[in-house]
Amino acid sequence: MIYHSDRSLFIHIPRTSGMNLTMTVCKNQNRLEDEAPMIVAGSPVGPITRHARADSLRFFLNDFHRIEKLTIVRNPWRIAESTYRYFHEKVRQVKAGEAWVKNPWPFAREVDIPFPAFVQRHFAYLGKGFYEHWCCRYDGEELGVRAFKYEELDEPE
């Protein structure tokens, strides 16, 4: 989530290049107009987290209904595949001593299950879809979040 007061809010759906966007914004923050504060959530801070849902944020941001809201959406199967590969890579890194994870057991359990079971376990709660889960109210009402397709974004130069 990137929130620029009185201007914009980026809803970060997991595995959609939100970290790349966040890092770009942070690198260029001094080039942005400095008259309004910006919050970049990378770790839990009260109710605001990197992957905060629009439905939750609307209660904490006074200007929620007045500002531009946007997100990046991606093919759901690509998100699931990316997440599955992430778990496998994390286990490989831990086993090779390249990474330290406080509790590697949750990752290790995930590499032993086939991809369809992984999808069922981790994505069953997304019955309405990724966009609806992160960008709409719980009852499905639109909250005015403009979506850009991941597959149509230009590569950075």
Coordinates of C-alpha atoms in Angstrom, one line a residue, residues 10-155:
F10 CA -2.1 2.1 -4.3
I11 CA -3.8 -1.2 -3.2
H12 CA -1.1 -3.9 -3.3
I13 CA -2.5 -7.3 -4.4
P14 CA 0.2 -9.9 -3.6
R15 CA 2.4 -11.2 -6.5
T16 CA 1.6 -8.3 -8.9
S17 CA 4.8 -6.3 -8.9
G18 CA 3.8 -4.1 -6.0
M19 CA 7.2 -4.3 -4.4
N20 CA 8.8 -3.1 -7.6
L21 CA 6.4 -0.2 -7.7
T22 CA 7.0 0.6 -4.0
M23 CA 10.8 0.6 -4.5
T24 CA 10.5 2.9 -7.5
V25 CA 8.3 5.3 -5.5
C26 CA 10.7 5.3 -2.6
K27 CA 13.7 5.9 -4.9
N28 CA 11.9 8.8 -6.5
Q29 CA 10.1 10.2 -3.5
N30 CA 12.3 13.3 -3.4
R31 CA 11.2 14.1 -7.0
L32 CA 7.5 14.0 -6.1
E33 CA 5.9 17.1 -4.8
D34 CA 6.5 17.2 -1.1
E35 CA 3.4 19.2 0.0
A36 CA 1.5 16.1 1.1
P37 CA 2.8 13.3 3.3
M38 CA 3.3 9.8 1.8
I39 CA 3.0 6.5 3.7
V40 CA 4.6 3.4 2.2
A41 CA 3.6 0.3 4.2
G42 CA 6.2 -2.4 4.1
S43 CA 5.5 -4.0 7.5
P44 CA 2.5 -4.0 9.7
V45 CA 1.8 -0.6 11.2
G46 CA -1.4 -0.8 13.2
P47 CA -4.2 -1.6 10.8
I48 CA -2.2 -0.7 7.7
T49 CA -0.1 -3.4 6.1
R50 CA 1.5 -3.8 2.7
H51 CA -1.4 -5.9 1.4
A52 CA -4.2 -4.0 3.2
R53 CA -7.6 -4.3 1.6
A54 CA -9.4 -1.2 0.3
D55 CA -12.5 -2.1 2.4
S56 CA -10.3 -1.8 5.6
L57 CA -8.4 1.3 4.5
R58 CA -11.6 3.3 3.8
F59 CA -12.2 3.4 7.6
F60 CA -8.7 4.8 8.3
L61 CA -8.2 7.4 5.5
N62 CA -10.4 10.4 5.8
D63 CA -10.0 11.3 2.1
F64 CA -10.6 7.7 0.9
H65 CA -13.6 8.6 -1.3
R66 CA -12.0 11.7 -2.8
I67 CA -8.7 10.3 -3.9
E68 CA -7.5 8.3 -6.9
K69 CA -7.3 4.6 -6.0
L70 CA -5.4 2.1 -8.2
T71 CA -4.1 -1.4 -8.3
I72 CA -2.3 -3.9 -10.6
V73 CA -4.2 -7.1 -11.4
R74 CA -2.6 -10.2 -12.8
N75 CA -3.8 -13.5 -14.2
P76 CA -4.9 -15.5 -11.1
W77 CA -3.1 -18.7 -12.2
R78 CA 0.1 -16.7 -12.6
I79 CA -0.3 -15.4 -9.0
A80 CA -0.8 -18.9 -7.7
E81 CA 2.2 -20.3 -9.8
S82 CA 4.4 -17.4 -8.6
T83 CA 3.4 -18.1 -5.0
Y84 CA 4.1 -21.8 -5.3
R85 CA 7.6 -21.1 -6.9
Y86 CA 8.3 -18.6 -4.1
F87 CA 7.7 -21.3 -1.4
H88 CA 9.9 -23.7 -3.3
E89 CA 12.7 -21.1 -3.7
K90 CA 12.5 -20.1 0.0
V91 CA 12.9 -23.7 1.1
R92 CA 15.9 -24.1 -1.3
Q93 CA 17.5 -21.0 0.2
V94 CA 17.0 -22.1 3.7
K95 CA 18.4 -25.6 3.0
A96 CA 21.4 -24.1 1.2
G97 CA 22.0 -21.7 4.1
E98 CA 21.4 -18.7 1.9
A99 CA 18.5 -17.4 3.8
W100 CA 17.3 -17.5 7.4
V101 CA 13.6 -17.8 8.1
K102 CA 12.3 -17.7 11.7
N103 CA 10.2 -20.7 11.2
P104 CA 10.9 -22.5 7.9
W105 CA 8.4 -25.3 8.7
P106 CA 5.4 -23.6 7.0
F107 CA 7.4 -23.2 3.8
A108 CA 8.7 -26.8 4.0
R109 CA 5.2 -28.3 4.3
E110 CA 4.1 -26.5 1.2
V111 CA 6.7 -28.0 -1.2
D112 CA 5.5 -31.5 -0.4
I113 CA 2.0 -30.9 -1.8
P114 CA 1.1 -30.8 -5.5
F115 CA 0.2 -27.5 -7.1
P116 CA -3.6 -28.2 -7.3
A117 CA -3.7 -28.9 -3.5
F118 CA -1.6 -25.8 -2.9
V119 CA -4.1 -23.7 -4.8
Q120 CA -7.0 -25.2 -2.9
R121 CA -5.3 -24.6 0.4
H122 CA -4.2 -21.0 -0.1
F123 CA -6.6 -19.5 -2.6
A124 CA -10.0 -21.1 -1.8
Y125 CA -11.0 -17.9 0.1
L126 CA -10.8 -15.9 -3.1
G127 CA -14.1 -17.2 -4.4
K128 CA -15.0 -13.8 -5.9
G129 CA -11.5 -13.2 -7.3
F130 CA -8.3 -11.2 -6.4
Y131 CA -9.6 -7.8 -7.5
E132 CA -12.9 -8.2 -5.6
H133 CA -11.1 -9.4 -2.4
W134 CA -8.6 -6.5 -2.2
C135 CA -10.5 -3.7 -4.0
C136 CA -14.2 -4.0 -3.2
R137 CA -16.3 -4.0 0.0
Y138 CA -17.1 -7.3 1.7
D139 CA -20.5 -7.2 0.0
G140 CA -18.9 -6.8 -3.4
E141 CA -19.7 -3.1 -3.9
E142 CA -17.1 -1.3 -6.0
L143 CA -14.9 1.2 -4.1
G144 CA -13.6 3.0 -7.2
V145 CA -10.3 1.3 -7.5
R146 CA -8.9 1.6 -11.0
A147 CA -7.1 -1.6 -12.2
F148 CA -4.1 -1.9 -14.5
K149 CA -3.3 -5.3 -16.0
Y150 CA 0.2 -6.6 -15.0
E151 CA 0.6 -8.2 -18.5
E152 CA 0.2 -4.8 -20.2
L153 CA 2.7 -2.8 -18.1
D154 CA 5.8 -1.7 -19.9
E155 CA 9.2 -3.0 -18.7

